[in-house]
PDB file of C-alpha atoms in Angstrom:
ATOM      1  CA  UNK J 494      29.396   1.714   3.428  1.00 77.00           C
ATOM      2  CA  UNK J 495      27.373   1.015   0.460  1.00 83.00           C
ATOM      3  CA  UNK J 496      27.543   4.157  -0.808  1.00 82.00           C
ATOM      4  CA  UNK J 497      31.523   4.357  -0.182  1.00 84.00           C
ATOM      5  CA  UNK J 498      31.500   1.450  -2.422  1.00 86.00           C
ATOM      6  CA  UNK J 499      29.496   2.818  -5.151  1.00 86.00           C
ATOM      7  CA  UNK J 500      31.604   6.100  -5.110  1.00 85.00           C
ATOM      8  CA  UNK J 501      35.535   4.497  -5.204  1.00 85.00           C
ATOM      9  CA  UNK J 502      34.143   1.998  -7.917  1.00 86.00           C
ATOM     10  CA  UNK J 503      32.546   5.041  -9.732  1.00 87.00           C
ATOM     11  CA  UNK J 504      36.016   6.609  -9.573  1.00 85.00           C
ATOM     12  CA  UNK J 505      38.232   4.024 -10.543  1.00 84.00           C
ATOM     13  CA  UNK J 506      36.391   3.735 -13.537  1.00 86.00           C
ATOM     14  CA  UNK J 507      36.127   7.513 -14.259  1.00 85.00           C
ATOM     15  CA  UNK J 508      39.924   8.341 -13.763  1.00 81.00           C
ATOM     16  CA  UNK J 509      40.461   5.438 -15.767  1.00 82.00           C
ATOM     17  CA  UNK J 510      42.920   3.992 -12.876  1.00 83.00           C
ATOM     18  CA  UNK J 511      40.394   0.949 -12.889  1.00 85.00           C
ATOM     19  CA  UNK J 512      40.474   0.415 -16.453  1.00 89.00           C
ATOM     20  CA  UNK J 513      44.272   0.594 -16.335  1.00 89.00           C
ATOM     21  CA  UNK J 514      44.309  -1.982 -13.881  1.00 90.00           C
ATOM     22  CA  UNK J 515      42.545  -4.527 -15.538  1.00 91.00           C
ATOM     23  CA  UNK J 516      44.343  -4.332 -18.697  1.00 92.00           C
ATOM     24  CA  UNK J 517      47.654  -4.521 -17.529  1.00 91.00           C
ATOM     25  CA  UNK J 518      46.469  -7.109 -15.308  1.00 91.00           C
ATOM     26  CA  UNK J 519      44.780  -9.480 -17.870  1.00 91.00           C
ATOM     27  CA  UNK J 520      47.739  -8.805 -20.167  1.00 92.00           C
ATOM     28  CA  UNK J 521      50.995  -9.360 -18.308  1.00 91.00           C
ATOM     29  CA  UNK J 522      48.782 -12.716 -17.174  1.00 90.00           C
ATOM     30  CA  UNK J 523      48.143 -13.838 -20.581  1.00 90.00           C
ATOM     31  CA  UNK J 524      52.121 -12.866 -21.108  1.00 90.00           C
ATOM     32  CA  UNK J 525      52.619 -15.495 -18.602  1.00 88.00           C
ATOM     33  CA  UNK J 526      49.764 -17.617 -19.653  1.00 87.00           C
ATOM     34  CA  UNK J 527      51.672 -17.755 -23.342  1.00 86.00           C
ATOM     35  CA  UNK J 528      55.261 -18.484 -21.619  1.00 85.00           C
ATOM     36  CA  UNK J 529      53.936 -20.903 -18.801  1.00 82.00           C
ATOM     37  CA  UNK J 530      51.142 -22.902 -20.666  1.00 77.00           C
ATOM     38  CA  UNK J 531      50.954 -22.382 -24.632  1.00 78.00           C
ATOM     39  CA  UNK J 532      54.843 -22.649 -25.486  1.00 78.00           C
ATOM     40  CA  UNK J 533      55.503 -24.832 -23.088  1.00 72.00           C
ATOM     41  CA  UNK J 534      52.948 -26.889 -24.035  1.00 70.00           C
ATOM     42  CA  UNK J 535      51.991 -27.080 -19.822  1.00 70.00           C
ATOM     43  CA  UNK J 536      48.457 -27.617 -19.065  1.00 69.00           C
ATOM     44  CA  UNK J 537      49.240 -27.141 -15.125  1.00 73.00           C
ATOM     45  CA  UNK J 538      47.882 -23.437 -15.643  1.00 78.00           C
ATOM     46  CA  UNK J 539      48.050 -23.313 -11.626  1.00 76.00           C
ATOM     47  CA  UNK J 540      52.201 -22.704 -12.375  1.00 80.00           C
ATOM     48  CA  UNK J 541      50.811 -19.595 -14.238  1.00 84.00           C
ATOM     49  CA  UNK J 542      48.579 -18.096 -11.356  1.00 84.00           C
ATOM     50  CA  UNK J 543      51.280 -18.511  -9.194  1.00 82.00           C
ATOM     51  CA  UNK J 544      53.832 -16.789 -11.550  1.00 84.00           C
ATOM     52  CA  UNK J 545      51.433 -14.001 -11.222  1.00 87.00           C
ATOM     53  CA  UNK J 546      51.202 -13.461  -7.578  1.00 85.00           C
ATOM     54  CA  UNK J 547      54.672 -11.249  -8.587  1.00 87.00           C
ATOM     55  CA  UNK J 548      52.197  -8.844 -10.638  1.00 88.00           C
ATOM     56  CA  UNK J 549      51.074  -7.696  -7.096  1.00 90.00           C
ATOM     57  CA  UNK J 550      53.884  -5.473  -6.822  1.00 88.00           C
ATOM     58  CA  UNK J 551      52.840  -3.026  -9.315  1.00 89.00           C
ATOM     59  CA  UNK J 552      49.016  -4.103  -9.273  1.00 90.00           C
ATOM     60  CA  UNK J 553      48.874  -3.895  -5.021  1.00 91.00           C
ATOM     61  CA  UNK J 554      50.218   0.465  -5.022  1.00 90.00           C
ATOM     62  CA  UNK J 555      47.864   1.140  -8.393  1.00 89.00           C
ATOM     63  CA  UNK J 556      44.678   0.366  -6.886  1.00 89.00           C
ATOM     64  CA  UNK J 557      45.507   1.593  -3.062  1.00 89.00           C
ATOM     65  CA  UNK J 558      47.596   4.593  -3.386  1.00 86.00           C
ATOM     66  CA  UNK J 559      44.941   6.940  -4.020  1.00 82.00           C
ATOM     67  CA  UNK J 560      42.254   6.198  -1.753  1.00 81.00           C
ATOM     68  CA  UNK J 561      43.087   8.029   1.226  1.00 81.00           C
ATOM     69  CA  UNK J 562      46.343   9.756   0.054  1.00 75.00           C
ATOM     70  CA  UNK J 563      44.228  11.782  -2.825  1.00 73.00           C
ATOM     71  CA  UNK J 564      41.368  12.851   0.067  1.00 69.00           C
ATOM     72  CA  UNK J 565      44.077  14.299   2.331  1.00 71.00           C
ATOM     73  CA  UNK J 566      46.156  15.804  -0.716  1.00 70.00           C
ATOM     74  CA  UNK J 567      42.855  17.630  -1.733  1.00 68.00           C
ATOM     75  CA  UNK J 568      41.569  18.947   1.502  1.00 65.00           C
ATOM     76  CA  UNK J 569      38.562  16.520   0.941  1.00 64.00           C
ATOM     77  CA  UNK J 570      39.321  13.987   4.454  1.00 61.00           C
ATOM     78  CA  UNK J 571      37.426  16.398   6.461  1.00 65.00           C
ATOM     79  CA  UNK J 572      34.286  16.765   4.628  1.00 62.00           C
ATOM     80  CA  UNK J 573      34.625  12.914   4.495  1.00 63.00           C
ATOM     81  CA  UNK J 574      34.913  11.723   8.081  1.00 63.00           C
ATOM     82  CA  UNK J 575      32.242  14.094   9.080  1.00 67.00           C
ATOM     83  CA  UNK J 576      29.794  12.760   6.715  1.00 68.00           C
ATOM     84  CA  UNK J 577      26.719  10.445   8.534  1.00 72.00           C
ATOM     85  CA  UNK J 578      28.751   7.597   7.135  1.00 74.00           C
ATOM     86  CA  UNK J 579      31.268   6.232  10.362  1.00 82.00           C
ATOM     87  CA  UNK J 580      34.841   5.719   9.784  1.00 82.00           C
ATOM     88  CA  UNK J 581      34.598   2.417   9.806  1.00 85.00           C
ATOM     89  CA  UNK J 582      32.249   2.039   7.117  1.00 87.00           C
ATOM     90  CA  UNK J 583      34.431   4.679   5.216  1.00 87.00           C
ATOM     91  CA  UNK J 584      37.748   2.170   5.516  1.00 89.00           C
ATOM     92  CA  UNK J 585      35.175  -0.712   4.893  1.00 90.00           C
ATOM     93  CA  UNK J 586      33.836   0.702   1.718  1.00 90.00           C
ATOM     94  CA  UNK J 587      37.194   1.536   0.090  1.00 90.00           C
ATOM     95  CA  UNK J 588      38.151  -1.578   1.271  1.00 93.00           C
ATOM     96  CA  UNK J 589      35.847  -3.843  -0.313  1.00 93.00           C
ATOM     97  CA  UNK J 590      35.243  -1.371  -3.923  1.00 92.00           C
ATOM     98  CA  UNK J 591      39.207  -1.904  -4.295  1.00 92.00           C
ATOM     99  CA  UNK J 592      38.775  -6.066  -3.514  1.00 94.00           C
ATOM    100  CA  UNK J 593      35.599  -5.927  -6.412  1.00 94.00           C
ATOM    101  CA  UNK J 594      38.287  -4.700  -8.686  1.00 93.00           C
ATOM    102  CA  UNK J 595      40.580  -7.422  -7.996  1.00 93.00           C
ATOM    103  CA  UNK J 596      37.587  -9.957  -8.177  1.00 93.00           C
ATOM    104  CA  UNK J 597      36.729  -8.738 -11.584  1.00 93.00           C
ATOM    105  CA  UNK J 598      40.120  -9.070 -12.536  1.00 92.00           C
ATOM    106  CA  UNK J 599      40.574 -12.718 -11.334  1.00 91.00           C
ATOM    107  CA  UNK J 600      37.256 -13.414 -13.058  1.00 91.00           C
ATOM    108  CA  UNK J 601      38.216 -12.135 -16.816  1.00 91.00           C
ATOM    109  CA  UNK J 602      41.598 -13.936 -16.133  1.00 90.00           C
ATOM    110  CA  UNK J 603      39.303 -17.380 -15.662  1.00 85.00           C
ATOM    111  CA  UNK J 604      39.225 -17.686 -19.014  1.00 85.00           C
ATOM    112  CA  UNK J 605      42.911 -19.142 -19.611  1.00 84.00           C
ATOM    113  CA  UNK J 606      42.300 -22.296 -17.732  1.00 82.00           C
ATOM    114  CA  UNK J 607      39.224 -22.710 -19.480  1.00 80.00           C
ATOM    115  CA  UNK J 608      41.063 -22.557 -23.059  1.00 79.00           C
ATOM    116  CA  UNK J 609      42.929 -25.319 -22.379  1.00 72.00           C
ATOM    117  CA  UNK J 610      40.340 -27.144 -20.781  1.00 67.00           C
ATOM    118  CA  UNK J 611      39.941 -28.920 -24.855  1.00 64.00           C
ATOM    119  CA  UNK J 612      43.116 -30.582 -24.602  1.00 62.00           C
ATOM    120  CA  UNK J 613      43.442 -32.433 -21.350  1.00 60.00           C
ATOM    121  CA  UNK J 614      41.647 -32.779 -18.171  1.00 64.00           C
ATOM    122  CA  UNK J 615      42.507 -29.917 -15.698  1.00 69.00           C
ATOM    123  CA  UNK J 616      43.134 -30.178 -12.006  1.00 72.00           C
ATOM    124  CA  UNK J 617      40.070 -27.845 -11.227  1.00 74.00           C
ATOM    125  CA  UNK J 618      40.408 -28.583  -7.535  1.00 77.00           C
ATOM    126  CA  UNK J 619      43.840 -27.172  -7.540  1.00 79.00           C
ATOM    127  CA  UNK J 620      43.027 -24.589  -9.869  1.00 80.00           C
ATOM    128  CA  UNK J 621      40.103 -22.992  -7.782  1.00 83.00           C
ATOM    129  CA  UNK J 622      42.035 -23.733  -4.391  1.00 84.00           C
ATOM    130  CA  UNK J 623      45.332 -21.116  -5.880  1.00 85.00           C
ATOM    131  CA  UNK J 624      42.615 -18.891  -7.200  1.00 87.00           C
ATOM    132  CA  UNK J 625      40.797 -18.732  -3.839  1.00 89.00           C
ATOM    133  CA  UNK J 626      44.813 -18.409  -2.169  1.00 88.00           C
ATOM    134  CA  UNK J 627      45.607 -15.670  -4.607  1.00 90.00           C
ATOM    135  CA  UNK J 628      42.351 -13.599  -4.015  1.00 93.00           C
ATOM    136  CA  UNK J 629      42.660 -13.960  -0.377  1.00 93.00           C
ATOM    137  CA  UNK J 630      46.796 -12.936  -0.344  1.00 91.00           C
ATOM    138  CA  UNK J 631      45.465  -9.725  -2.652  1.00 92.00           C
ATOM    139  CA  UNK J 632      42.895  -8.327  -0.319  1.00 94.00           C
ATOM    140  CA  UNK J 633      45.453  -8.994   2.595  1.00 93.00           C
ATOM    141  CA  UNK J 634      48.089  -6.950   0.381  1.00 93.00           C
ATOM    142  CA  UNK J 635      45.182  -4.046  -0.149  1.00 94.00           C
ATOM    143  CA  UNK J 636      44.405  -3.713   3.212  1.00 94.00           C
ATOM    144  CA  UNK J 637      48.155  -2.974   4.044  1.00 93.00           C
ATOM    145  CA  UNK J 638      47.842  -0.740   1.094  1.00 92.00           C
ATOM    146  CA  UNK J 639      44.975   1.572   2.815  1.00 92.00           C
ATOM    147  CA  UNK J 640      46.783   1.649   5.700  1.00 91.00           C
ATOM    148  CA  UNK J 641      50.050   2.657   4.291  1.00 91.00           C
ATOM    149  CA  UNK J 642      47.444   5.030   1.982  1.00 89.00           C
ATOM    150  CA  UNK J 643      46.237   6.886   5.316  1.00 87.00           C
ATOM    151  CA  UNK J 644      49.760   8.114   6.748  1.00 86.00           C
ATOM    152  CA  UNK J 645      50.583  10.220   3.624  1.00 84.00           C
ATOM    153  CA  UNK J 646      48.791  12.523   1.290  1.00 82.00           C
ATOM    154  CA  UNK J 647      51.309  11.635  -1.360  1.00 84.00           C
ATOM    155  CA  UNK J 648      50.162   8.879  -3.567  1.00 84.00           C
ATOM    156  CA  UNK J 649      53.962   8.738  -4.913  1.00 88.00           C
ATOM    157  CA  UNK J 650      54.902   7.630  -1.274  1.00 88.00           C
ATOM    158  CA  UNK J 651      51.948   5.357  -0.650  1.00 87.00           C
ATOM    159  CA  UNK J 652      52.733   3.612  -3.808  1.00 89.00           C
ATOM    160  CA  UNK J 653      56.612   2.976  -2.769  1.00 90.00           C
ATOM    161  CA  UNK J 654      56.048   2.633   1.037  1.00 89.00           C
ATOM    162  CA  UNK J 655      53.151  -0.241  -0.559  1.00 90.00           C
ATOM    163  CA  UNK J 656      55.824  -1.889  -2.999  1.00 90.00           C
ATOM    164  CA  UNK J 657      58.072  -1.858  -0.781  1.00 89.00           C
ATOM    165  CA  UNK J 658      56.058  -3.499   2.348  1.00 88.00           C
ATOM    166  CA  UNK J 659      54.581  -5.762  -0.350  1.00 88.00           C
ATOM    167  CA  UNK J 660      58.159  -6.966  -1.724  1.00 88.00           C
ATOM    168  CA  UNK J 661      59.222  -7.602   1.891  1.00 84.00           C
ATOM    169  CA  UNK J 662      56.608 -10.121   2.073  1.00 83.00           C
ATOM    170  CA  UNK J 663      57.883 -11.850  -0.485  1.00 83.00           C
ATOM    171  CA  UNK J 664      61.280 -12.191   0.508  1.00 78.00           C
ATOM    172  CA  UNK J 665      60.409 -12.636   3.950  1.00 75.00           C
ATOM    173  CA  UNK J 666      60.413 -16.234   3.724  1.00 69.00           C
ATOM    174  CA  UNK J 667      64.307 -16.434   2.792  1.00 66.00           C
ATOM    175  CA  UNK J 668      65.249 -13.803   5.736  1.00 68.00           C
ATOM    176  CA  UNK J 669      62.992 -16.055   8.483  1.00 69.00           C
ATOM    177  CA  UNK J 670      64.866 -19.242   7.585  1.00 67.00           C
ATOM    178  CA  UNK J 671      68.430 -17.508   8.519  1.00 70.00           C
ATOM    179  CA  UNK J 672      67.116 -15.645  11.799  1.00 71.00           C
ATOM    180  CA  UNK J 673      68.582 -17.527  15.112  1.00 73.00           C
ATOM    181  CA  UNK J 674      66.831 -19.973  16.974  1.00 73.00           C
ATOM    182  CA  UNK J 675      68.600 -20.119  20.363  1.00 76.00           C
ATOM    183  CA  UNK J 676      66.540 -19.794  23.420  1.00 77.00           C
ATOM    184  CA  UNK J 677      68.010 -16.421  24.231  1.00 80.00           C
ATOM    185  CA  UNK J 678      67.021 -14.977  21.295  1.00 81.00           C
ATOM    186  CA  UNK J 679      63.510 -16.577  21.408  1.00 81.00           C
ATOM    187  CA  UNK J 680      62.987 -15.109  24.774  1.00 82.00           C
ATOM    188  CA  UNK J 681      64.387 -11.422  23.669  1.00 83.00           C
ATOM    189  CA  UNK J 682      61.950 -11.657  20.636  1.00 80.00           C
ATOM    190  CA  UNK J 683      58.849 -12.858  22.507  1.00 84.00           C
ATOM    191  CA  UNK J 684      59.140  -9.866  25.195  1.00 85.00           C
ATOM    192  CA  UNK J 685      59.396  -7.331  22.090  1.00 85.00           C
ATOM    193  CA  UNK J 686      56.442  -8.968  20.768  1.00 82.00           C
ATOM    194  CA  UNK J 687      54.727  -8.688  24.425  1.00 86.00           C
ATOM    195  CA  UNK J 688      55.574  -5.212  24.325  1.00 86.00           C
ATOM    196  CA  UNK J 689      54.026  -4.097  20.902  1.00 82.00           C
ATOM    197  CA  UNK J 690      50.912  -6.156  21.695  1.00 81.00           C
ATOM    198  CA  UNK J 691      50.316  -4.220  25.228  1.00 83.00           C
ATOM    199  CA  UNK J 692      51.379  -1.297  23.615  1.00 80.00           C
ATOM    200  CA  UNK J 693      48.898  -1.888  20.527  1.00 75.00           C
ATOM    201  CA  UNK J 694      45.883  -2.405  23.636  1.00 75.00           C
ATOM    202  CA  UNK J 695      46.871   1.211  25.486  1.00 76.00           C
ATOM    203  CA  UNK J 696      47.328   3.288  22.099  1.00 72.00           C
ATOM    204  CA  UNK J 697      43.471   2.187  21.252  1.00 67.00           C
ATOM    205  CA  UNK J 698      42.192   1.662  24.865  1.00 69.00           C
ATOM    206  CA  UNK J 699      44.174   4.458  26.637  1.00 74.00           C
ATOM    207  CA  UNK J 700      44.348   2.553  29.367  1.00 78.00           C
ATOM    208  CA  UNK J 701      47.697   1.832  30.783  1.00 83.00           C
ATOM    209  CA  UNK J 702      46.243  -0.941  33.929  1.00 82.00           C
ATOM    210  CA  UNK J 703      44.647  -2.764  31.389  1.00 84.00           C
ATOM    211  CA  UNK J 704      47.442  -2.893  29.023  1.00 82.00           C
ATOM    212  CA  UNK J 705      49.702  -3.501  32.095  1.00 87.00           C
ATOM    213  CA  UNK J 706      47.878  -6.547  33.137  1.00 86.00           C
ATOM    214  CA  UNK J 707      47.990  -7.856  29.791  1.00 83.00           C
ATOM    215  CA  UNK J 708      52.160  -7.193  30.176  1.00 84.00           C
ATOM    216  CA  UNK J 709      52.243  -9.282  32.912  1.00 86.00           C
ATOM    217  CA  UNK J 710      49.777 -12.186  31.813  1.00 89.00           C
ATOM    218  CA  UNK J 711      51.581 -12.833  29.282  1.00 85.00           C
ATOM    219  CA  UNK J 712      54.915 -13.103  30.698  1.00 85.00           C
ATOM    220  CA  UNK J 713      53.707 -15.447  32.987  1.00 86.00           C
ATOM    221  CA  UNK J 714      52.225 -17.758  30.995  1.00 86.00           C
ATOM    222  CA  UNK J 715      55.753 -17.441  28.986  1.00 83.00           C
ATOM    223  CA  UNK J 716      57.652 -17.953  32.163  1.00 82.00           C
ATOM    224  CA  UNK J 717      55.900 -21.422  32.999  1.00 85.00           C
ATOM    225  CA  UNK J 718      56.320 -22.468  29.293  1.00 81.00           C
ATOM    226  CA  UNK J 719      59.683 -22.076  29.392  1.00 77.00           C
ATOM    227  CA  UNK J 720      59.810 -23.630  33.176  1.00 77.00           C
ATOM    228  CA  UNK J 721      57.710 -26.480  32.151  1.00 79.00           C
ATOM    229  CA  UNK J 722      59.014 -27.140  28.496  1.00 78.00           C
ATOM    230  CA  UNK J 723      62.177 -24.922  27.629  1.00 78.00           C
ATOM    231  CA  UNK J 724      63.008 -27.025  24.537  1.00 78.00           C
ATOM    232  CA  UNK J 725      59.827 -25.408  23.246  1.00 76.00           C
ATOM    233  CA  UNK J 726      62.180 -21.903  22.895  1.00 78.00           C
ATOM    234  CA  UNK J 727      64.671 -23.579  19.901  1.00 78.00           C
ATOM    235  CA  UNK J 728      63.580 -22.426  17.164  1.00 75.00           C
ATOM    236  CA  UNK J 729      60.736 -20.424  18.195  1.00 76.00           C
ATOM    237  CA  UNK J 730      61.120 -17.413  16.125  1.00 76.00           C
ATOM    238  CA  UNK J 731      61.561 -19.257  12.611  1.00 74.00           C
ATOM    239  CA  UNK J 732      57.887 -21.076  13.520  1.00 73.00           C
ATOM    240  CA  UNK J 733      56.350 -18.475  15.075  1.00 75.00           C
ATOM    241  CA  UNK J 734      57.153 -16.300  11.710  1.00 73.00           C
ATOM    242  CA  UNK J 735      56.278 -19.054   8.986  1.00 71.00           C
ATOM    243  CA  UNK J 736      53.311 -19.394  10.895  1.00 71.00           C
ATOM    244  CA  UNK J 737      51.844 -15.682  10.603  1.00 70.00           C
ATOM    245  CA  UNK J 738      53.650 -15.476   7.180  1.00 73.00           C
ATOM    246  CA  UNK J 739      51.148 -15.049   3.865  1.00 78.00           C
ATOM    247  CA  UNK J 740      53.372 -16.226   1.384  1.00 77.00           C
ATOM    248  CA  UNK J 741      53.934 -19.885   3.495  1.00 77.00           C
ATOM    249  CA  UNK J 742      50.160 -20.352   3.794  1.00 78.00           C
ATOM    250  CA  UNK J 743      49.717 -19.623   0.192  1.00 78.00           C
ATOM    251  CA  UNK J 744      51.716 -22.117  -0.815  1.00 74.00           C
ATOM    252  CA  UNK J 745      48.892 -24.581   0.894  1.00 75.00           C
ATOM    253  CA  UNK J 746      46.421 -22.893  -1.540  1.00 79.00           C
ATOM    254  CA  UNK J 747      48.460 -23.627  -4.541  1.00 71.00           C
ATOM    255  CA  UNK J 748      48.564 -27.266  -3.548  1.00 73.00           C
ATOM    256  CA  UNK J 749      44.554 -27.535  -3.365  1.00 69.00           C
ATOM    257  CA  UNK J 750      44.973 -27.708   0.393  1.00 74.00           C
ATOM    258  CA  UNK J 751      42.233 -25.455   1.784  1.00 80.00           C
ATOM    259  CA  UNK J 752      42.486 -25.307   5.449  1.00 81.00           C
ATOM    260  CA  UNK J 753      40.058 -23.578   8.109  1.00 86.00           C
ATOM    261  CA  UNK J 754      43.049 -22.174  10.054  1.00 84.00           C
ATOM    262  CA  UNK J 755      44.733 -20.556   6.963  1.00 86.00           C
ATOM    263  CA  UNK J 756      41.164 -18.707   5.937  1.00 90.00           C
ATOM    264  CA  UNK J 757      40.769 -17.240   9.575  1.00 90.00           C
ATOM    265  CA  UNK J 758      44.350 -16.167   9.400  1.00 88.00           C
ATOM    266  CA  UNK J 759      43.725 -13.734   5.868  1.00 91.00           C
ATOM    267  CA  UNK J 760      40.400 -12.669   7.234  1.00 92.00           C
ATOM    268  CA  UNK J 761      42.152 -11.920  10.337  1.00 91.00           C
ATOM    269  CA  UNK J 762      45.266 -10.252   9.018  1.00 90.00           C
ATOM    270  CA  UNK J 763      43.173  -8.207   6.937  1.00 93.00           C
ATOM    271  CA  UNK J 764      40.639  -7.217   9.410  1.00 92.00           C
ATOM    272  CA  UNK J 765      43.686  -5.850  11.776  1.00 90.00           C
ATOM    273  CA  UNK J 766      45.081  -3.759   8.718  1.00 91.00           C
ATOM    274  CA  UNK J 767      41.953  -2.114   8.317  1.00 92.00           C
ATOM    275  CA  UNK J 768      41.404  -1.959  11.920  1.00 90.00           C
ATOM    276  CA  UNK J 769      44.947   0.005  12.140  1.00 88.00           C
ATOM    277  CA  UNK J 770      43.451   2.625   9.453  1.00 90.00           C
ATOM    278  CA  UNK J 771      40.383   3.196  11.117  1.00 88.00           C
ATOM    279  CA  UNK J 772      42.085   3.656  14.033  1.00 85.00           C
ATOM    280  CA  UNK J 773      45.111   6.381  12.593  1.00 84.00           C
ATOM    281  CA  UNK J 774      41.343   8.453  11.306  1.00 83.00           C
ATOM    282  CA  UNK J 775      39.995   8.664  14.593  1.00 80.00           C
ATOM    283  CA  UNK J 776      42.936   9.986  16.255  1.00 76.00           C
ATOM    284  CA  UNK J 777      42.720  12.063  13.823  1.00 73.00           C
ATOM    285  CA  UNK J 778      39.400  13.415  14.166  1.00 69.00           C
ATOM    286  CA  UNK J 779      39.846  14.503  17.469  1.00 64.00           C
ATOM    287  CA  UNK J 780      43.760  15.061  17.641  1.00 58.00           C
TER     288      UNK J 780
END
């Protein structure tokens, strides 16, 4: 994986894709560094970071587009996922070089808050917790970006079908809080969600009992919720989606709030991403 990581760094900074990156990056933040903070006369600079997250848009398909697309475009996946290396530590390692660049990034862009730092006290907690929020909502952005990477060999596409999956995040807040919260509805949306989940287990398991089983437990333990507690079903959608949505739980970031539950959730949503590209390669491999 190492060496994955050494090689897609190497190459962002060779095709000059990396340096483009960080300049655009560092410059449309100072842009809204100079709006936010120095003609405003604002020394909340946190307003400014989270002005930025918008940035990921552009920034998200420029650094992920390429890194599987341009191996598949150029014949070169094969010679790739034969190497010693495993797929996982392939994924992994582009992964993780493209998350560097962002932390570099982040790091040159430090030097705002610290500017202002001469003429009033900053809120350094707050600061560091919507730094921390904003890192963590970028790598879960670039791992959707690999994945959306490895179904194309056209980094045109990957970088629209990436903008595009990255702008419905953030307007999926505003579409959750109009969705219907009946107990009907909640009950049609948690069998679809049943089914995608069991279906998720047989595509990687191939095993239909086991995913079967899973089916069933689930339904149960749904059924005797609802028996039990059916008020639990109003509403259920609009929770259960501001609960797994990355734009809600940033918002505890930007506040200074740093909770346990919203860390495991990035890591986690991240970790299935990545999970769902090293899973398209192996089929793959042996398809």
């Amino acid at each position: 994986m190492t060496a994955i990581i050494k090689k897609e760094l190497k190459s962002y900074f060779t095709n000059m894709s990396g340096y483009i990156f960080l300049f655009f990056f560092v410059l449309l933040t100072a842009v809204f560094y100079f709006m936010n903070n120095v003609l405003a006369g604002n020394g909340d600079y946190y307003i400014t970071i989270i002005s930025t997250t918008i940035l990921f848009l552009i920034m998200i398909p420029m650094i992920t587009m390429r890194l599987f697309a341009e191996e598949q475009s150029q014949k070169t996946d094969q010679l790739l996922y034969t190497s010693p290396i495993s797929v996982s530590g392939i994924v992994l390692g582009k992964f993780f070089a493209a998350v560097i660049l962002l932390g570099i990034a982040l790091i040159i862009t430090g030097l705002f808050p610290l500017m202002l730092n001469p003429y009033g006290t900053l809120p350094v907690s707050r600061i560091l917790g919507t730094y921390l929020g904003y890192f963590l909502l970028g790598t879960c952005f670039i791992s959707v970006g690999i994945f959306i990477s490895v179904l194309t060999n056209s980094q045109i596409t990957a970088a629209i079908g990436t903008f595009a999956a990255v702008f419905g995040f953030y307007v999926s807040d505003g579409f959750i809080a109009n969705l219907p919260s009946d107990r009907i509805s909640s009950i049609v949306f948690i069998a679809i969600l049943t089914l995608i989940i069991s279906y998720v287990l047989y595509d990687s398991t191939k095993n239909i009992k086991l995913a079967l089983i899973l089916f069933l437990l689930i339904c149960g333990i749904c059924g005797a919720v609802y028996y039990l507690g059916p008020e639990l079903y109003d509403g259920l959608i609009v929770k259960a989606l501001k609960f797994i949505s990355l734009m809600s739980r940033f918002g505890s970031f930007s506040m200074g709030v740093i909770s346990l539950s919203d860390l495991i959730y990035y890591f986690t949503f991240a970790f299935a991403f990545n999970y769902f590209t090293i899973n398209v390669i192996e089929k793959r491999r042996w398809a």
